[in-house]
Amino acid sequence: TLAKPVRKKEKQMAISADLYTTLRDDILNGTITSGSKLTEKVLCDKYGISRTPVREALQKLEIEGLVESIPNRGFFVLGLSKQDYLDMFTLRKVYEIQAITWAIERVTDEEFEELEELYEFMEFYTMKNDMAKMLVINMNFHQMIYTASHNRMLKNLLSSYQEMLKHAESPFADKSDDYLKQVFKEHSAIFEAFRKRDVDAGIAAMTIHMDNSKQRYLEHMK
């Protein structure tokens, strides 16, 4: 007798997660501009869903600071400023360094093999100068590090930063193969640290990679 309510709740949660992802991406890529009002009824009508998943998605966006709820007026888009992105790069660096520290200490043989496979794909698509594939594999490479850290909270936090910052990094899609070669070089140093199980080398390599990522963003914003 409890099966149907449970399935209904799970379905609502899935709808809410999908709507949250859609709205978050649209806010971060500028499709929904800062200052825009997000009305529950309009979203319900647009996506053909009930108020509950809409309300849950908006509340999650508010927790992440992407929208603001104003009493008696509704939800308004805040978006992210250049300073917000710079702050995220700074915070991500701290957590990425902790992640690689734990990952090198805790990585299993199976996880290392997966990381090695991603690294080889990265090398292949760098040679092919395939920016789109590289962006995806780059994210997966870092996700593997988060997994190997064996800390769920750290993985969730870094995954959130990664999702938001991918919109800041996407403008590099028109870069030449020199950009891909530089990024691959940075990941080569990270992988080599894993191969040698050298925590200090891993910290140094990740520090350089994070600093360079931030610098590339600053250069693009000039």
XYZ file of C-alpha atoms in Angstrom:
222
model
C 0.000 0.000 0.000
C 2.976 2.326 0.498
C 4.533 1.597 -2.898
C 2.573 4.144 -4.906
C 3.252 7.171 -2.611
C 6.949 6.284 -2.541
C 7.129 6.093 -6.351
C 5.260 9.379 -6.615
C 7.718 11.062 -4.247
C 10.703 9.674 -6.159
C 9.216 10.914 -9.428
C 8.716 14.397 -7.970
C 12.330 14.424 -6.725
C 13.577 13.432 -10.188
C 11.499 16.156 -11.859
C 12.748 18.692 -9.314
C 16.391 17.685 -9.960
C 15.935 17.957 -13.741
C 14.280 21.369 -13.447
C 16.987 22.581 -11.056
C 19.703 21.528 -13.528
C 17.916 23.195 -16.441
C 17.352 26.465 -14.583
C 20.880 26.503 -13.125
C 22.477 26.014 -16.537
C 20.237 28.665 -18.108
C 21.163 31.145 -15.358
C 24.891 30.413 -15.604
C 25.050 30.591 -19.403
C 23.004 33.791 -19.484
C 19.865 32.401 -21.115
C 18.000 33.598 -18.017
C 19.459 37.004 -17.157
C 20.107 38.523 -13.735
C 17.065 40.336 -12.409
C 14.593 38.035 -14.148
C 11.602 36.941 -12.091
C 10.928 33.217 -11.772
C 7.243 32.630 -11.068
C 6.067 29.248 -9.853
C 2.930 29.323 -12.007
C 4.853 30.280 -15.155
C 7.368 27.479 -14.578
C 4.577 24.992 -13.864
C 2.840 25.905 -17.115
C 6.062 25.968 -19.157
C 7.301 22.549 -18.022
C 3.911 20.942 -17.355
C 4.671 20.005 -13.764
C 3.178 20.621 -10.341
C 4.201 23.321 -7.862
C 6.061 20.975 -5.493
C 9.060 20.133 -7.740
C 9.159 23.756 -8.948
C 9.306 25.018 -5.372
C 12.024 22.480 -4.497
C 14.144 23.491 -7.498
C 13.841 27.196 -6.648
C 14.754 26.563 -3.025
C 17.890 24.686 -4.092
C 18.861 27.529 -6.417
C 18.387 29.941 -3.526
C 20.672 27.868 -1.286
C 23.351 28.066 -3.997
C 22.908 31.838 -4.200
C 21.685 31.887 -7.799
C 18.219 33.255 -6.976
C 16.770 35.342 -4.181
C 13.338 34.980 -2.614
C 11.701 38.333 -1.849
C 8.621 38.087 0.414
C 5.350 38.801 -1.405
C 7.213 39.284 -4.695
C 8.686 35.885 -5.616
C 12.052 34.588 -6.801
C 14.515 36.767 -8.705
C 17.687 35.673 -10.513
C 20.963 36.886 -9.034
C 23.338 35.023 -11.344
C 27.087 35.139 -10.747
C 29.391 38.129 -11.046
C 33.027 38.121 -12.105
C 33.971 38.374 -8.417
C 31.769 35.366 -7.616
C 33.652 33.319 -10.207
C 37.031 34.488 -8.911
C 36.019 33.540 -5.375
C 34.940 30.113 -6.607
C 38.291 29.570 -8.325
C 40.012 30.438 -5.027
C 37.820 28.117 -2.958
C 37.992 25.315 -5.500
C 41.794 25.434 -5.354
C 41.743 24.781 -1.600
C 39.390 21.823 -1.940
C 41.081 20.381 -5.042
C 44.385 20.321 -3.147
C 42.729 18.465 -0.274
C 41.065 16.079 -2.715
C 44.306 15.153 -4.481
C 46.058 14.729 -1.132
C 43.508 12.183 0.042
C 43.138 10.639 -3.410
C 46.837 9.841 -3.773
C 46.827 8.381 -0.252
C 43.603 6.408 -0.679
C 43.298 5.544 -4.388
C 42.575 1.881 -5.124
C 44.194 -0.052 -7.966
C 40.884 -0.060 -9.835
C 40.452 3.702 -9.423
C 43.999 4.318 -10.619
C 43.314 2.222 -13.732
C 40.232 4.349 -14.471
C 42.253 7.523 -13.972
C 44.951 6.179 -16.290
C 42.345 5.391 -18.958
C 40.933 8.933 -18.733
C 44.461 10.330 -18.981
C 45.079 8.305 -22.155
C 41.799 9.573 -23.646
C 42.888 13.087 -22.730
C 46.169 12.600 -24.586
C 44.339 11.193 -27.623
C 41.830 14.058 -27.887
C 44.570 16.624 -27.304
C 46.374 15.232 -30.330
C 43.070 15.363 -32.253
C 42.532 18.948 -31.038
C 38.982 17.990 -30.033
C 37.968 20.714 -27.589
C 34.461 19.388 -26.889
C 35.688 15.895 -25.950
C 38.531 17.346 -23.888
C 36.150 19.454 -21.795
C 34.113 16.362 -20.930
C 37.123 14.160 -20.178
C 38.712 16.952 -18.154
C 35.632 16.985 -15.912
C 35.638 13.184 -15.661
C 39.341 13.172 -14.764
C 38.690 15.502 -11.840
C 35.590 13.498 -10.868
C 37.796 10.417 -10.621
C 40.092 12.282 -8.241
C 37.075 13.243 -6.116
C 35.950 9.601 -6.063
C 39.432 8.398 -5.109
C 39.500 10.848 -2.174
C 36.823 8.646 -0.580
C 35.084 11.601 1.012
C 31.473 12.103 -0.070
C 31.113 15.636 1.280
C 34.250 16.820 -0.509
C 33.148 15.136 -3.742
C 29.709 16.783 -3.605
C 31.195 20.202 -2.891
C 33.765 20.021 -5.679
C 31.199 18.643 -8.127
C 29.047 21.707 -7.447
C 31.975 24.080 -8.068
C 32.908 22.126 -11.185
C 29.396 22.420 -12.629
C 29.267 26.169 -12.034
C 32.776 26.911 -13.261
C 32.351 24.940 -16.483
C 30.305 27.893 -17.721
C 33.173 30.241 -16.897
C 35.620 27.968 -18.715
C 33.451 27.219 -21.771
C 34.496 30.415 -23.621
C 37.866 28.751 -24.196
C 36.246 26.546 -26.834
C 37.686 28.759 -29.563
C 41.247 28.463 -28.311
C 43.996 26.979 -30.444
C 45.623 23.609 -29.866
C 48.238 25.405 -27.742
C 45.544 25.764 -25.089
C 44.777 22.037 -25.135
C 48.465 21.161 -25.019
C 48.986 23.376 -21.975
C 45.992 21.901 -20.152
C 47.173 18.382 -21.000
C 50.643 19.212 -19.699
C 49.119 20.294 -16.383
C 47.125 17.060 -16.134
C 50.213 15.040 -17.045
C 51.939 16.373 -13.938
C 48.890 15.474 -11.843
C 48.763 11.949 -13.274
C 52.511 11.465 -12.792
C 52.065 12.306 -9.095
C 49.430 9.569 -8.868
C 51.658 7.117 -10.688
C 54.473 7.752 -8.208
C 52.074 8.037 -5.236
C 53.782 11.359 -4.455
C 51.468 13.605 -2.416
C 53.794 16.624 -2.473
C 54.115 16.431 -6.266
C 50.335 16.110 -6.515
C 49.771 19.211 -4.418
C 52.303 21.161 -6.492
C 50.768 20.019 -9.795
C 47.194 20.768 -8.694
C 48.228 24.184 -7.379
C 49.727 25.085 -10.764
C 46.663 23.770 -12.604
C 44.220 25.719 -10.430
C 46.287 28.923 -10.619
C 46.514 28.625 -14.397
C 42.765 27.951 -14.712
C 42.032 31.139 -12.818
C 44.540 33.080 -14.895
C 43.006 31.822 -18.140
C 39.618 33.054 -16.945
C 41.065 36.482 -16.091
C 42.721 36.768 -19.495
C 39.463 35.892 -21.220
C 37.588 38.535 -19.212
C 39.939 41.377 -20.190
